[in-house]
CSV table of C-alpha atoms in Angstrom, one decimal:
chain,number,residue,atom,x,y,z
O,497,MET,CA,79.3,99.8,99.1
O,498,SER,CA,77.6,103.1,100.1
O,499,LYS,CA,80.9,105.0,99.4
O,500,ASN,CA,83.0,104.8,96.3
O,501,LEU,CA,85.8,102.3,97.0
O,502,ILE,CA,88.6,104.6,96.0
O,503,LEU,CA,87.4,107.4,98.2
O,504,PHE,CA,86.9,104.9,101.0
O,505,ALA,CA,90.4,103.7,100.6
O,506,LEU,CA,91.9,107.2,100.6
O,507,VAL,CA,90.0,108.1,103.7
O,508,THR,CA,91.2,104.8,105.3
O,509,ILE,CA,94.8,105.9,104.6
O,510,LEU,CA,94.3,108.7,107.2
O,511,LEU,CA,91.8,106.9,109.4
O,512,SER,CA,93.6,104.2,111.5
O,513,ALA,CA,93.2,103.2,115.1
O,514,CYS,CA,90.4,105.8,115.3
O,515,SER,CA,92.9,108.6,114.7
O,516,GLN,CA,93.1,111.0,111.8
O,517,TRP,CA,96.0,113.1,110.6
O,518,VAL,CA,96.4,115.9,108.1
O,519,SER,CA,99.1,118.4,107.3
O,520,VAL,CA,98.7,122.2,107.1
O,521,ASN,CA,101.4,122.3,104.4
O,522,PRO,CA,101.9,120.2,101.3
O,523,LEU,CA,104.9,117.9,101.2
O,524,THR,CA,106.6,119.9,98.5
O,525,PRO,CA,105.6,122.5,95.9
O,526,PRO,CA,103.8,120.8,93.0
O,527,ALA,CA,106.2,118.8,90.8
O,528,GLU,CA,105.7,118.1,87.2
O,529,PRO,CA,102.8,115.8,86.6
O,530,ASP,CA,103.7,112.1,86.3
O,531,LYS,CA,103.0,111.0,82.7
O,532,LYS,CA,103.5,107.4,83.7
O,533,MET,CA,100.2,107.6,85.8
O,534,GLU,CA,98.2,108.9,82.9
O,535,GLY,CA,95.6,106.5,81.4
O,536,LEU,CA,93.0,104.0,82.5
O,537,TRP,CA,93.6,101.6,85.5
O,538,LYS,CA,91.5,98.8,86.9
O,539,LEU,CA,91.5,98.0,90.6
O,540,GLU,CA,92.9,94.5,91.5
O,541,SER,CA,90.2,93.1,93.8
O,542,LYS,CA,89.7,89.7,95.3
O,543,GLU,CA,86.0,90.6,95.5
O,544,ASN,CA,86.0,91.3,91.7
O,545,ASP,CA,84.9,94.9,92.3
O,546,LYS,CA,84.5,96.8,89.1
O,547,VAL,CA,86.4,100.0,89.9
O,548,TYR,CA,88.3,102.1,87.3
O,549,LEU,CA,90.7,105.0,87.8
O,550,HIS,CA,91.0,107.5,84.9
O,551,ILE,CA,94.1,109.7,85.6
O,552,GLY,CA,95.3,112.7,83.6
O,553,LYS,CA,96.7,116.1,83.7
O,554,LYS,CA,94.4,118.9,84.9
O,555,THR,CA,96.6,122.0,84.8
O,556,GLU,CA,100.3,122.7,84.2
O,557,ASN,CA,101.2,121.2,87.6
O,558,THR,CA,98.1,119.4,88.9
O,559,MET,CA,96.5,116.1,88.0
O,560,VAL,CA,93.1,114.5,88.5
O,561,ALA,CA,91.9,111.0,89.1
O,562,LEU,CA,88.3,110.1,88.2
O,563,SER,CA,87.2,107.1,90.1
O,564,VAL,CA,84.3,105.2,88.5
O,565,GLU,CA,82.7,102.3,90.4
O,566,HIS,CA,80.2,100.0,88.5
O,567,LYS,CA,77.7,99.0,91.2
O,568,GLY,CA,75.6,95.9,91.3
O,569,ASP,CA,72.3,97.8,90.5
O,570,GLY,CA,73.8,99.1,87.2
O,571,SER,CA,74.5,102.6,88.5
O,572,LEU,CA,77.8,104.4,88.5
O,573,ASP,CA,79.5,106.0,91.5
O,574,ILE,CA,81.9,108.7,90.3
O,575,VAL,CA,84.3,110.7,92.4
O,576,GLU,CA,86.8,113.3,91.2
O,577,ILE,CA,90.1,113.4,93.2
O,578,PRO,CA,92.4,116.4,92.3
O,579,PHE,CA,96.0,116.1,93.4
O,580,PHE,CA,99.6,117.1,92.7
O,581,ILE,CA,102.9,115.2,92.8
O,582,SER,CA,105.7,115.4,95.3
O,583,ARG,CA,109.0,113.7,94.5
O,584,THR,CA,111.3,113.2,97.5
O,585,GLY,CA,114.4,111.2,96.5
O,586,ALA,CA,113.3,107.6,96.1
O,587,ASN,CA,109.7,108.2,96.9
O,588,ASN,CA,106.7,109.7,95.1
O,589,PHE,CA,103.6,111.0,96.7
O,590,LEU,CA,100.2,112.4,95.9
O,591,ASN,CA,99.2,115.5,97.8
O,592,VAL,CA,95.4,115.4,98.2
O,593,ARG,CA,93.4,118.0,100.2
O,594,TYR,CA,91.0,116.2,102.6
O,595,GLU,CA,88.3,118.8,102.0
O,596,ASP,CA,88.5,118.1,98.2
O,597,ILE,CA,87.4,114.4,98.7
O,598,GLU,CA,85.2,114.5,101.8
O,599,LYS,CA,82.3,116.9,102.2
O,600,GLY,CA,81.5,118.8,105.4
O,601,VAL,CA,85.1,118.8,106.7
O,602,SER,CA,85.5,121.1,109.7
O,603,GLU,CA,88.1,123.9,109.6
O,604,SER,CA,90.2,122.0,112.1
O,605,ASP,CA,90.3,118.9,109.9
O,606,LYS,CA,91.2,120.6,106.6
O,607,GLY,CA,94.6,119.9,105.2
O,608,TYR,CA,96.7,117.6,103.1
O,609,ILE,CA,96.8,113.8,102.9
O,610,PHE,CA,100.0,112.3,101.6
O,611,VAL,CA,99.7,109.0,99.6
O,612,LYS,CA,102.8,107.2,98.6
O,613,TYR,CA,102.7,105.5,95.2
O,614,SER,CA,105.0,103.3,93.1
O,615,PHE,CA,105.2,101.3,89.9
O,616,SER,CA,106.4,97.7,90.1
O,617,ASP,CA,106.3,97.8,86.3
O,618,ASP,CA,104.9,100.1,83.6
O,619,ASN,CA,101.4,98.5,84.0
O,620,THR,CA,101.1,98.1,87.8
O,621,LEU,CA,100.4,101.1,90.1
O,622,SER,CA,100.3,100.7,93.9
O,623,PHE,CA,99.3,103.1,96.7
O,624,TYR,CA,100.6,102.7,100.3
O,625,GLN,CA,99.4,103.6,103.8
O,626,PHE,CA,101.5,105.5,106.3
O,627,ASN,CA,102.2,103.9,109.6
O,628,PRO,CA,99.9,106.0,111.9
O,629,GLU,CA,101.8,105.1,115.0
O,630,ILE,CA,105.0,106.7,113.7
O,631,ILE,CA,103.1,109.9,112.7
O,632,ASN,CA,101.4,110.1,116.1
O,633,SER,CA,104.6,109.4,118.0
O,634,ALA,CA,106.6,111.9,116.0
O,635,VAL,CA,104.2,114.7,116.8
O,636,GLN,CA,103.9,113.7,120.4
O,637,SER,CA,107.7,113.7,120.8
O,638,GLY,CA,108.2,116.9,118.9
O,639,LYS,CA,110.1,115.3,115.9
O,640,LEU,CA,107.3,116.8,113.8
O,641,LYS,CA,105.6,120.0,114.9
O,642,GLY,CA,101.9,119.8,115.3
O,643,GLU,CA,98.9,119.3,117.6
O,644,VAL,CA,97.6,116.1,119.0
O,645,TYR,CA,93.9,116.1,120.0
O,646,TYR,CA,92.6,113.5,122.5
O,647,ARG,CA,89.2,112.1,123.4
O,648,GLU,CA,88.3,110.4,126.6
O,649,THR,CA,86.9,106.8,126.4
O,650,ILE,CA,85.7,104.4,129.0
O,651,PRO,CA,87.7,101.1,128.9
O,652,ASN,CA,85.9,97.8,128.6
O,653,PRO,CA,85.6,96.4,131.2
O,654,ALA,CA,85.3,99.8,133.0
O,655,PRO,CA,87.6,100.2,136.0
O,656,GLU,CA,85.9,100.5,139.5
O,657,SER,CA,87.4,104.0,139.8
O,658,GLY,CA,85.4,105.1,136.8
O,659,ASP,CA,88.5,106.7,135.3
O,660,LYS,CA,88.5,107.3,131.6
O,661,GLU,CA,91.5,106.8,129.4
O,662,LYS,CA,92.7,109.2,126.7
O,663,THR,CA,93.1,108.1,123.2
O,664,ILE,CA,94.3,110.1,120.2
O,665,ASP,CA,91.4,111.5,118.2
O,666,SER,CA,93.3,113.4,115.5
O,667,VAL,CA,96.7,114.9,114.7
O,668,LYS,CA,97.4,118.0,112.7
O,669,ILE,CA,101.0,118.5,111.4
O,670,ASN,CA,102.0,122.1,111.0
O,671,ASP,CA,105.7,121.6,110.4
O,672,THR,CA,107.5,122.9,107.3
O,673,SER,CA,107.5,120.9,104.1
O,674,GLU,CA,111.3,120.6,104.3
O,675,ASN,CA,111.2,119.1,107.8
O,676,MET,CA,108.5,116.6,106.8
O,677,VAL,CA,110.5,115.4,103.8
O,678,LYS,CA,113.6,114.9,106.0
O,679,PHE,CA,111.5,113.0,108.6
O,680,PHE,CA,109.8,110.7,106.0
O,681,ASN,CA,113.0,109.9,104.2
O,682,SER,CA,114.9,109.1,107.5
O,683,GLU,CA,112.4,106.9,109.2
O,684,GLY,CA,112.1,103.2,108.7
O,685,ASN,CA,108.8,101.3,108.5
O,686,MET,CA,106.9,104.4,107.4
O,687,TYR,CA,104.4,102.4,105.4
O,688,VAL,CA,102.4,99.5,106.7
O,689,ASP,CA,100.4,98.3,103.7
O,690,GLU,CA,99.9,98.3,100.0
O,691,ILE,CA,96.3,99.5,100.2
O,692,LEU,CA,95.4,99.7,96.5
O,693,LYS,CA,96.8,98.0,93.4
O,694,PHE,CA,95.8,98.9,89.9
O,695,ILE,CA,96.5,97.2,86.5
O,696,ARG,CA,96.7,99.3,83.4
O,697,VAL,CA,93.9,98.9,80.9
O,698,LYS,CA,95.4,98.9,77.4
């Protein structure tokens, strides 16, 4: 692939149905780093992709994941992903700044991505994708404060009137951290997929 698989998957988490969402505020202040995440992990892949995730502590309250993909031509694709942890009751999240993992991000697209993670056992680490429809609907209805940006598209087949339809281009949440946590903890079906699974390398 032209893009590191881990980076591709992280961006996929916030790119769905051609809409993108970020948050102005983090989900919580940085929690204590999760020692259970530390170590070397290998991506579980049906395509047998050779992708490893090195995770460790960076500062007192931040962590870093170093994604290393072994490509078919013998080269390495390496991406550094800084993050910090949020713990909200039963759920744990990474807070990743979009501009830290994607170059050339416009000012309007800068902000935080939240990535839920969990352990099914000590040696299996999974990441999950938010349901974008719930996020979009929450901002549109005012359950979460934010801005919805639209773009006009021509339906296929195009109507005789030539009218264009509006589709969501991006969403920017500007609500408080406290309100976001309440919303995420109260809504059902917040997560649509286990997007990445890693097995610990011992």
